[in-house]
Coordinates of C-alpha atoms in Angstrom, one line a residue:
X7 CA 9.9 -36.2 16.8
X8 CA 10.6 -36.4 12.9
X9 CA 14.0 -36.4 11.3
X10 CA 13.3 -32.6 10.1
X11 CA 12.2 -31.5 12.8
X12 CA 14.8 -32.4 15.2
X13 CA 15.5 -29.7 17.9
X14 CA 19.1 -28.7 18.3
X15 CA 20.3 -26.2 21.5
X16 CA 21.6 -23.3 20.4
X17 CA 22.2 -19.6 21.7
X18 CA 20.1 -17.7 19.9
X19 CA 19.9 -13.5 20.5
X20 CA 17.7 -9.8 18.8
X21 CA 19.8 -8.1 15.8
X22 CA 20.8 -6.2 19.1
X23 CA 23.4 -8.5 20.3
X24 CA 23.0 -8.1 23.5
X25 CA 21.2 -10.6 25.7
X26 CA 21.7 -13.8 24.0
X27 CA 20.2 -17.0 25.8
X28 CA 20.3 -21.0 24.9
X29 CA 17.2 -22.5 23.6
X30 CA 16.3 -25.8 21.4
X31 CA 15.9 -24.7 18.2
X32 CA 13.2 -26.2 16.2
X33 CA 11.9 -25.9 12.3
X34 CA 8.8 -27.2 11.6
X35 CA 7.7 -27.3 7.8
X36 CA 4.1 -28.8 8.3
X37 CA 1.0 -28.1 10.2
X38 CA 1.4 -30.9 11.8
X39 CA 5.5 -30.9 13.0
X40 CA 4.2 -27.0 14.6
X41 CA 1.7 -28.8 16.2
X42 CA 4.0 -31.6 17.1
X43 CA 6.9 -28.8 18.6
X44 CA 3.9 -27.3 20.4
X45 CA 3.0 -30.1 22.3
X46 CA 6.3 -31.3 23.3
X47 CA 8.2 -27.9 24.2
X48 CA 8.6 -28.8 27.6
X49 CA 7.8 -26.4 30.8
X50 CA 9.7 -23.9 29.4
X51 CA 7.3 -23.2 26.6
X52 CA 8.1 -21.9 23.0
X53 CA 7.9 -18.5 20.8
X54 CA 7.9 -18.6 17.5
X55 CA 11.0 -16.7 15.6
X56 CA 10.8 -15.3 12.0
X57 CA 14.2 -14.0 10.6
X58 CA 15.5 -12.6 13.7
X59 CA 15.2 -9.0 12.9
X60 CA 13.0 -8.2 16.3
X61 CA 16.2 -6.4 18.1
X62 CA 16.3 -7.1 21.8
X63 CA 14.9 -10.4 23.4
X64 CA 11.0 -10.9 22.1
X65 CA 11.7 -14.0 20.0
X66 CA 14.1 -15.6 22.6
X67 CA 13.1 -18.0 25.3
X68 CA 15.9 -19.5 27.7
X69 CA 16.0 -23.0 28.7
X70 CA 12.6 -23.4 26.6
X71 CA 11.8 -23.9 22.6
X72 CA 12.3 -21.4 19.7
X73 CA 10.3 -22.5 17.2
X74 CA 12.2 -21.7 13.8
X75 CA 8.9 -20.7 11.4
X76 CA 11.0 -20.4 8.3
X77 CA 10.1 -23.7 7.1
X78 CA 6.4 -22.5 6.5
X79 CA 7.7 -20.7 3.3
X80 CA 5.3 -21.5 0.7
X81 CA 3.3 -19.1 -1.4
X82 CA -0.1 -20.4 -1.6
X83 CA -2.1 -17.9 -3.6
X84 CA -2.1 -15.1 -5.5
X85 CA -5.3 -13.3 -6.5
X86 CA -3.8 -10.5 -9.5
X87 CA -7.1 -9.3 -10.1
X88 CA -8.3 -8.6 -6.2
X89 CA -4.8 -8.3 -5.0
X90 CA -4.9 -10.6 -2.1
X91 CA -2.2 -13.3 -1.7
X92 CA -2.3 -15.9 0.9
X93 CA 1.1 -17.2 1.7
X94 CA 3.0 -19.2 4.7
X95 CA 4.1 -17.5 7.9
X96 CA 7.4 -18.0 7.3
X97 CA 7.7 -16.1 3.9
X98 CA 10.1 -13.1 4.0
X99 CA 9.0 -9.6 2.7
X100 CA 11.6 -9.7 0.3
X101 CA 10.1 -13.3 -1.1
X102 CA 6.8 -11.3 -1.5
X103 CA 8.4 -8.6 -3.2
X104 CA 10.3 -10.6 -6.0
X105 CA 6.8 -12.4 -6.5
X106 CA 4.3 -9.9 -7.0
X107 CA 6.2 -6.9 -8.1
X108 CA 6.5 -8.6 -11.7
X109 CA 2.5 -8.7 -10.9
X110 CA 2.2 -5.2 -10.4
X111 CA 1.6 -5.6 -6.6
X112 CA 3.5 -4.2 -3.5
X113 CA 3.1 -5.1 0.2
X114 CA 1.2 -2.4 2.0
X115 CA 3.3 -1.4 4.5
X116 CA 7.7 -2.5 5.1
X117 CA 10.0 -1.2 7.5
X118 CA 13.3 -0.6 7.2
X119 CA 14.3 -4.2 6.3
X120 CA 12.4 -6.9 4.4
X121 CA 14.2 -9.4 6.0
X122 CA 11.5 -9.7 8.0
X123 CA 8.5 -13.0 8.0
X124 CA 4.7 -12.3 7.3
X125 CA 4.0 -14.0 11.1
X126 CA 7.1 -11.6 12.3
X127 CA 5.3 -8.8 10.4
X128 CA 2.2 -9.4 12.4
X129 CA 3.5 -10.5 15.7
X130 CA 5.2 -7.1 16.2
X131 CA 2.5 -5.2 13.8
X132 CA 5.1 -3.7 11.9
X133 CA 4.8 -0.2 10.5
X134 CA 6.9 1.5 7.8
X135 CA 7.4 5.1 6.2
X136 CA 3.6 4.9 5.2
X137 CA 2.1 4.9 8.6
X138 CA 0.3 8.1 8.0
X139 CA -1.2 6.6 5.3
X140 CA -1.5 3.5 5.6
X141 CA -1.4 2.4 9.3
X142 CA 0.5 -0.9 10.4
X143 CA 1.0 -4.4 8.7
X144 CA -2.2 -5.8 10.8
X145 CA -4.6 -3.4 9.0
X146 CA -4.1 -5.2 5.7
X147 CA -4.5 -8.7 7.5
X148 CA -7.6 -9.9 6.4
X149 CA -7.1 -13.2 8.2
X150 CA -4.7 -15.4 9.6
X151 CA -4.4 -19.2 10.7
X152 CA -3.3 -19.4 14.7
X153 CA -2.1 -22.3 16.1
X154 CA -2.9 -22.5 19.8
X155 CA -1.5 -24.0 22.8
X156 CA -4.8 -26.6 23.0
X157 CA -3.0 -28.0 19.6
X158 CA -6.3 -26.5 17.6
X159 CA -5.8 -24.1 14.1
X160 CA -8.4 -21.4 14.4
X161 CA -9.1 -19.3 11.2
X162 CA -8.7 -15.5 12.7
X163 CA -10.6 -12.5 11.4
X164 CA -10.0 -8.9 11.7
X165 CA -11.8 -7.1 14.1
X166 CA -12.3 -10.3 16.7
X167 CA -10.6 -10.1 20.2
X168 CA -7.7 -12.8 19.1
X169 CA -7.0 -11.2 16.1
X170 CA -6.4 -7.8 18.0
X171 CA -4.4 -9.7 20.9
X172 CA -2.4 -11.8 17.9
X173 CA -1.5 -8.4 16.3
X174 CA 1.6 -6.7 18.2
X175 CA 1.1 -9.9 20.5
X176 CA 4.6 -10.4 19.8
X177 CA 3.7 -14.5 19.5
X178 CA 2.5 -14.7 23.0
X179 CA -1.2 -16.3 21.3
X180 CA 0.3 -18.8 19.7
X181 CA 2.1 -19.8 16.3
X182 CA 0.5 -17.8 13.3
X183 CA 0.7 -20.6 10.1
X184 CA -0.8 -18.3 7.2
X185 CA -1.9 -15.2 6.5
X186 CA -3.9 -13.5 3.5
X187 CA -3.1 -9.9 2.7
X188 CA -4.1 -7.0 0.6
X189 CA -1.9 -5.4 -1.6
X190 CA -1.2 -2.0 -3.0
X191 CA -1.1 -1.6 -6.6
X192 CA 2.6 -0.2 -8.3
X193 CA 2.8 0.4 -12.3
X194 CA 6.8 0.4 -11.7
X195 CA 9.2 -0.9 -9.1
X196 CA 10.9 2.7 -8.5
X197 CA 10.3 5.6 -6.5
X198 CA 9.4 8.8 -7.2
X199 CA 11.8 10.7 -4.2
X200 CA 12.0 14.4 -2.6
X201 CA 14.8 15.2 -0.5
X202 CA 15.6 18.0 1.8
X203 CA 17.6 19.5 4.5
X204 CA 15.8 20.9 7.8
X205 CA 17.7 23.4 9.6
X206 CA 17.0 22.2 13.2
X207 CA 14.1 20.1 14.8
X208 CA 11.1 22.7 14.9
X209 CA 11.7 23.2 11.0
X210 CA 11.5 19.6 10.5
X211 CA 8.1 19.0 12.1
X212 CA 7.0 22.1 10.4
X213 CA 7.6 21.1 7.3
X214 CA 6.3 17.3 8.1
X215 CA 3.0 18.9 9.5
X216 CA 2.9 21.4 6.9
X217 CA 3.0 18.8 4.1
X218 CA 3.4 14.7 5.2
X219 CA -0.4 14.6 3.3
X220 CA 1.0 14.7 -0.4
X221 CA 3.4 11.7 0.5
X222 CA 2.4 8.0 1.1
X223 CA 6.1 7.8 2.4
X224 CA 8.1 9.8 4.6
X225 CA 11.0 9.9 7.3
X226 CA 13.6 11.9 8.4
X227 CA 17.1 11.0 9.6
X228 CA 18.2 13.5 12.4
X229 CA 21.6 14.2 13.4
X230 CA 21.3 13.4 17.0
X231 CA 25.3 15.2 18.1
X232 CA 24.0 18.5 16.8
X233 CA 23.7 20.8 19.3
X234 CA 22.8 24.4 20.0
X235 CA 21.1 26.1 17.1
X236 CA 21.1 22.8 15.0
X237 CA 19.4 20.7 17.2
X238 CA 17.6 18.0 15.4
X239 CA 18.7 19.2 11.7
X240 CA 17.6 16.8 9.7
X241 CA 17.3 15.0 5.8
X242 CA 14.0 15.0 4.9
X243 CA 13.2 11.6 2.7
X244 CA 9.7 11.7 1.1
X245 CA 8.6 9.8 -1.9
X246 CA 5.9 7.5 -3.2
X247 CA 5.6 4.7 -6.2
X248 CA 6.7 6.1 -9.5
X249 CA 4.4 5.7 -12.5
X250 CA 5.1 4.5 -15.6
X251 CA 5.1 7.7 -17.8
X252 CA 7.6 8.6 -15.4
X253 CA 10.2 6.7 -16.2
X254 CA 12.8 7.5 -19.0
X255 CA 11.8 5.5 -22.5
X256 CA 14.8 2.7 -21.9
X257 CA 13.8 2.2 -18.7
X258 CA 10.2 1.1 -19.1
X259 CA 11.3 -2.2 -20.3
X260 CA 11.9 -3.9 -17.1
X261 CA 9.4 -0.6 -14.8
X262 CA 8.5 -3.3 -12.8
X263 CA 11.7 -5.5 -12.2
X264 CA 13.2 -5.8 -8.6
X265 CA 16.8 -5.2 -8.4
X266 CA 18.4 -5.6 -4.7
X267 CA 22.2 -4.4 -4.3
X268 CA 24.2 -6.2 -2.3
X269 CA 27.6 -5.0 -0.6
X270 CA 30.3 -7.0 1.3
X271 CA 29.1 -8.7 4.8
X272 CA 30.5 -6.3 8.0
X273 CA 33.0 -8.3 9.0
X274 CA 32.5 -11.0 11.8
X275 CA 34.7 -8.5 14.4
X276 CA 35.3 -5.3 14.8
X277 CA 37.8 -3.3 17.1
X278 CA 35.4 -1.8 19.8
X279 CA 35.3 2.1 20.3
X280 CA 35.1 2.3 16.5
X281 CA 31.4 4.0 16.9
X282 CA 32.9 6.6 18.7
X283 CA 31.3 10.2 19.9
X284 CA 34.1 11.7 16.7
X285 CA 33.7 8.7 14.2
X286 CA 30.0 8.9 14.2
X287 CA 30.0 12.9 14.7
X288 CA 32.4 12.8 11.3
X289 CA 29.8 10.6 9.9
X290 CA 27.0 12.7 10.7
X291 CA 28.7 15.9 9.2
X292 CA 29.3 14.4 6.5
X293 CA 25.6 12.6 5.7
X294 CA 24.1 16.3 6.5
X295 CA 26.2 18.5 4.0
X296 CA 26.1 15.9 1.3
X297 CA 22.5 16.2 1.1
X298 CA 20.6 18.4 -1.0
X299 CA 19.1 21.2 0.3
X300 CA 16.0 20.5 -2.2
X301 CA 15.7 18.2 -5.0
X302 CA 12.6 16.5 -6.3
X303 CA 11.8 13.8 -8.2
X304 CA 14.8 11.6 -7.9
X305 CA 14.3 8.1 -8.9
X306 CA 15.3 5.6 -6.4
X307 CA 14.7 1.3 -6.4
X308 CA 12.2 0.4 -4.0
X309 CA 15.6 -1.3 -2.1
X310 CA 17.4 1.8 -2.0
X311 CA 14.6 3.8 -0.7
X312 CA 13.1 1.4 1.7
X313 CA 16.0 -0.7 2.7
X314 CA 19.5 0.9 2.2
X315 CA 20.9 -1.7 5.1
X316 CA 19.7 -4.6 3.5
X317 CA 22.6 -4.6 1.1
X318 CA 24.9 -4.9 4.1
X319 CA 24.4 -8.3 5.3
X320 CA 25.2 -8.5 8.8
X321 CA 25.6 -4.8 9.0
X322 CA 25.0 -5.3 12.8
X323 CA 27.8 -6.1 13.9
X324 CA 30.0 -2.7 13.2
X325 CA 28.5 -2.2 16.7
X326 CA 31.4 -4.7 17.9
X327 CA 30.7 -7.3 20.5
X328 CA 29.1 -6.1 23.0
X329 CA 26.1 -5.1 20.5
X330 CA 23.9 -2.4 20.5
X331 CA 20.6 -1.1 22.0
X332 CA 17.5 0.4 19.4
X333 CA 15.3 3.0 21.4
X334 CA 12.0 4.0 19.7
X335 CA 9.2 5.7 21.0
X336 CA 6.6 7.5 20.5
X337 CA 4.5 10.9 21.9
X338 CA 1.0 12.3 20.9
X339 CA 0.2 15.2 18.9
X340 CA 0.7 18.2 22.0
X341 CA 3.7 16.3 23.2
X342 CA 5.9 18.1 20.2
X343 CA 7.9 19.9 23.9
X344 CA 8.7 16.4 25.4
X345 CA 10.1 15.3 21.9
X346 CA 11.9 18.4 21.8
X347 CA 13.4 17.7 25.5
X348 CA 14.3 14.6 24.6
X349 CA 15.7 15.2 21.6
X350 CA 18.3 18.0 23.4
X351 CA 19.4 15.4 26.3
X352 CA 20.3 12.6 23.7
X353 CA 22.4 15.5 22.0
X354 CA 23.9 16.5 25.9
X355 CA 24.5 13.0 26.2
X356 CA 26.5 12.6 23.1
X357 CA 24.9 9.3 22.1
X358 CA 26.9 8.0 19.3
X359 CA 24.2 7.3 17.3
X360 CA 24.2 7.4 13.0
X361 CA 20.5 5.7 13.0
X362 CA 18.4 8.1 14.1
X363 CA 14.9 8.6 12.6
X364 CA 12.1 10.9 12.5
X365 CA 8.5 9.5 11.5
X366 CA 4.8 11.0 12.0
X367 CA 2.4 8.7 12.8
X368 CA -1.4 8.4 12.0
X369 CA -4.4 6.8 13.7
X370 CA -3.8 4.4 16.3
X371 CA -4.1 0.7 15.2
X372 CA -6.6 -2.1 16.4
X373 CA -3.8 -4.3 18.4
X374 CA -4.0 -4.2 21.8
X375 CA -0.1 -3.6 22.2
X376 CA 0.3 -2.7 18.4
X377 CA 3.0 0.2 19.0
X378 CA 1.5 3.5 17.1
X379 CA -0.6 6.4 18.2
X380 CA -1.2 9.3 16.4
X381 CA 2.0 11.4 16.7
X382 CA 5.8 11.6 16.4
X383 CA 7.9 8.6 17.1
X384 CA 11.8 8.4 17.2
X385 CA 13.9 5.5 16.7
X386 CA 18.0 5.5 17.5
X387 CA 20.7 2.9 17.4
X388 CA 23.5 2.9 20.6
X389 CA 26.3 0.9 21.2
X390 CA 25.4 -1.2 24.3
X391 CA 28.3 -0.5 25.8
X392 CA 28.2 3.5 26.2
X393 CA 28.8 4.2 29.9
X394 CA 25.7 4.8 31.9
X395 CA 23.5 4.0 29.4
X396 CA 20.9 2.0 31.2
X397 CA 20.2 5.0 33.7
X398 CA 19.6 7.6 30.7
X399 CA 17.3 5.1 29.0
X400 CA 15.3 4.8 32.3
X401 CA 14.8 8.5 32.4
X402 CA 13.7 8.7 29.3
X403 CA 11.0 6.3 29.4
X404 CA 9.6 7.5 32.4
X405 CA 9.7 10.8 30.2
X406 CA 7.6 8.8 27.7
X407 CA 5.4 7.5 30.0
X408 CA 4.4 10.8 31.7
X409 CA 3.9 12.3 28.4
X410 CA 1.1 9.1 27.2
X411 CA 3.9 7.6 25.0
X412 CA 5.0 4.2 24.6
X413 CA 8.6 1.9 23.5
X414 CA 8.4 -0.4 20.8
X415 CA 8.0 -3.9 22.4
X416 CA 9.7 -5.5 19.2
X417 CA 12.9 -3.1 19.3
X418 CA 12.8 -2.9 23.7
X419 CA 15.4 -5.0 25.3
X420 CA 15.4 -3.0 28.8
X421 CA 12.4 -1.5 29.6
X422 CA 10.9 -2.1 33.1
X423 CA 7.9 -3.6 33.8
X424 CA 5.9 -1.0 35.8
X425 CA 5.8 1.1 33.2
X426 CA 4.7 -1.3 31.0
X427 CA 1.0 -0.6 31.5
X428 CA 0.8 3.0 31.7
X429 CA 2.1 2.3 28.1
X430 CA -0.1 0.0 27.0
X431 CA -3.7 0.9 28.1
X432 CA -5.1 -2.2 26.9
X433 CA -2.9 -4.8 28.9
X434 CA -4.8 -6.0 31.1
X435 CA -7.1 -6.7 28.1
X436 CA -3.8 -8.8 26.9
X437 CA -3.4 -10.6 29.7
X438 CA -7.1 -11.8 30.1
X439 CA -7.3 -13.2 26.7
X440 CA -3.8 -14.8 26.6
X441 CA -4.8 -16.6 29.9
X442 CA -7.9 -17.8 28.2
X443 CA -6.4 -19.3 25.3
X444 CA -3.3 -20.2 26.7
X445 CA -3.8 -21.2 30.1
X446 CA -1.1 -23.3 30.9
X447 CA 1.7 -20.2 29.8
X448 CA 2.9 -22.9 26.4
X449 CA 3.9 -19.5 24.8
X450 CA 6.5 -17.4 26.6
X451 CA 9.7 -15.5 25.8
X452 CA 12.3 -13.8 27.7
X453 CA 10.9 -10.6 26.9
X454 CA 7.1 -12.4 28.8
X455 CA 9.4 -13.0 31.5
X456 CA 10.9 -9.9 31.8
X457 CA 7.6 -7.8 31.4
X458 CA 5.4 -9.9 32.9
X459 CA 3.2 -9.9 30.1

């Protein structure tokens, strides 16, 4: 094995924190060194790893290889006129945005970081604020380069069987090398933003049903502590790309120039307790009354609005050391009274949670374990640590389950395997195709293991 791609064992773990394993780490920066790590990864197979933002164990892989795909970082091409660009796996969303935003392009769909890679981005079919829209990432995939466990590169078109295994496949297919992508046109980097306050959780999906259509983007944070009357009161964020004529005369100089804030890191530790049931109930309070109870039109930058955390670097660890688990979820449309009854036993429970959001989702997408269906899902942070925690989850999911829901593979770091396919309808579908073009299991990761996927 090459100089640069030498493999070094290290412990590597989710932006949870909480299941961290030993693997040898290795960053290839060629077609050939992937195809090199590939062959020689040992019984314990490989998974490729973007930036590490997946939060619970998919892009782990204990006693096997990790294969580092942030070397593959190179922009290839960039079609300004057609709005395509075809670009490495390992580029970051925030890489794409400096680049084409200057263009007068943005990437189609972005979650709540962009601190995430183009192959991460497809592996867990990412979706973002937009997904009523817009769908996932994957639907803006026009192709992608797979490498596969038989050491061959195979050019990947939408609507073929690989590409809908590849997409939410969580890197189970094999190592994704390039992508091309469609873009959506922007005449400024700022957004046009309307905020409001919803008194408890029926007025909030009342006022997303009533009105998500005149938004590309929108999501709600809900104050999970509130209970009684104010169940599920909420901020309402909705916004979409500003236009030029818009923007205030000395600001159209630089309309399409891409400012990120940046804050001090969390600090390396923290005293543990600090997200208590009072601290984060404070917190809450506080987020709820400071926001407006209607205003329209604010402009935001596309970091602010997308991406407030990224200015925190490290911003996991105020969770302390034992880490923290992200639950998200999601129910049809005619599943609003599960939502409702789950929302009220998180708020018995007193989860200590500050990250709690609200989105509506739209058609289904084409990936066989891609994570959407049409409805409402909800996404929470909780320390690790909270007593009993792994029981209540449990409950919950087999809430989900019953209802025709689904967790979010990339985010899961618990759930248990016998649900898994009530879930997932097209599993077996998975499984079948996985075994065909990986026969010998080369690609595997503790969350494989733990599934059984």
């Amino acid at each position: 094995m090459s100089a640069s791609t030498a493999s070094v064992t290290t412990t590597v773990t989710g932006w949870g924190r909480t299941a961290p394993t030993a693997a040898r780490l290795i960053r290839p920066r060629t077609y050939e060194e992937a195809a090199a790590a590939v062959r020689e990864c040992g019984a314990r197979g490989g998974i490729p790893r973007g930036l590490g933002r997946a939060y619970g164990d998919a892009a782990q892989n204990a006693g096997g290889v990790v294969f580092d795909m942030t070397g593959l970082d190179r922009i290839h091409v960039i079609d300004a006129d057609d709005g395509t660009v075809l670009c490495g796996a390992g580029v970051s969303l925030h890489r794409l945005m400096e680049v084409l935003l200057p263009l007068g392009w943005f990437v189609p769909v972005t979650p709540g970081t962009r601190q995430v890679t183009v192959g991460g981005a497809i592996g867990a079919d990412i979706h973002g604020k937009n997904h009523h829209v817009s769908g996932s990432f994957s639907r803006h995939v026009l192709s992608f380069e797979l490498l596969t466990a038989d050491g061959e590169i195979r050019t990947v078109g939408r609507g073929t069987p690989l590409f809908d295994a590849t997409a939410g496949g969580m890197g189970l297919t094999g190592v994704i090398l390039t992508a091309t992508l469609g873009l959506l046109p922007v005449e400024t980097s700022l957004m046009s933003v309307d905020t409001e306050r919803a008194s408890d959780l029926d007025d909030l999906m009342a006022r997303l049903t009533g009105t998500d259509h005149h938004y590309r983007y929108s999501v709600a944070w809900i104050d999970l502590l509130a209970r009684g009357a104010a169940t599920g009161r909420a901020v309402l964020t909705r916004g979409d790309h500003a236009p030029f004529d818009a923007l205030p005369a000395r600001a159209r100089a630089r309309a399409l120039e891409f400012r990120t804030p940046r804050f001090p890191s969390a600090p390396a530790f923290l005293p543990e307790g600090l997200l208590s049931r009072t601290t984060v109930g404070l917190f809450n309070e506080l987020w709820y009354r400071r926001a407006p109870r209607a205003r329209t039109g604010e402009l935001q930058r596309i970091s602010t609005f997308f991406h407030p955390l990224d200015g925190v670097p490290h911003w996991n660890r105020v969770y302390g050391r034992g880490g923290f688990v992200q639950y998200q979820f999601v129910v049809g449309h005619g599943q609003e009274d599960t939502l409702r009854r789950i929302v009220r036993r998180i708020a018995e429970r007193r989860c200590p949670s500050f990250l709690a959001v609200l989105k509506r989702f739209g058609p289904a997408d084409p990936g066989w374990l891609s994570f959407p269906l049409p409805g409402w899902t909800l996404a929470l942070d909780i320390p690790a640590a909270l007593p009993g925690l792994g029981r209540f989850l449990d409950r919950l999911d087999e809430e989900v389950a019953a209802a025709g829901g689904r967790v979010y593979l990339a985010k899961d770091s618990r759930l248990r395997p016998e649900l898994l396919a009530a879930m997932y309808p097209r599993l077996d579908d998975f499984r079948a195709l996985r075994a065909e073009v990986d026969p010998r299991g080369v690609f595997v990761s503790d969350l494989s293991r733990r599934l059984d996927l």
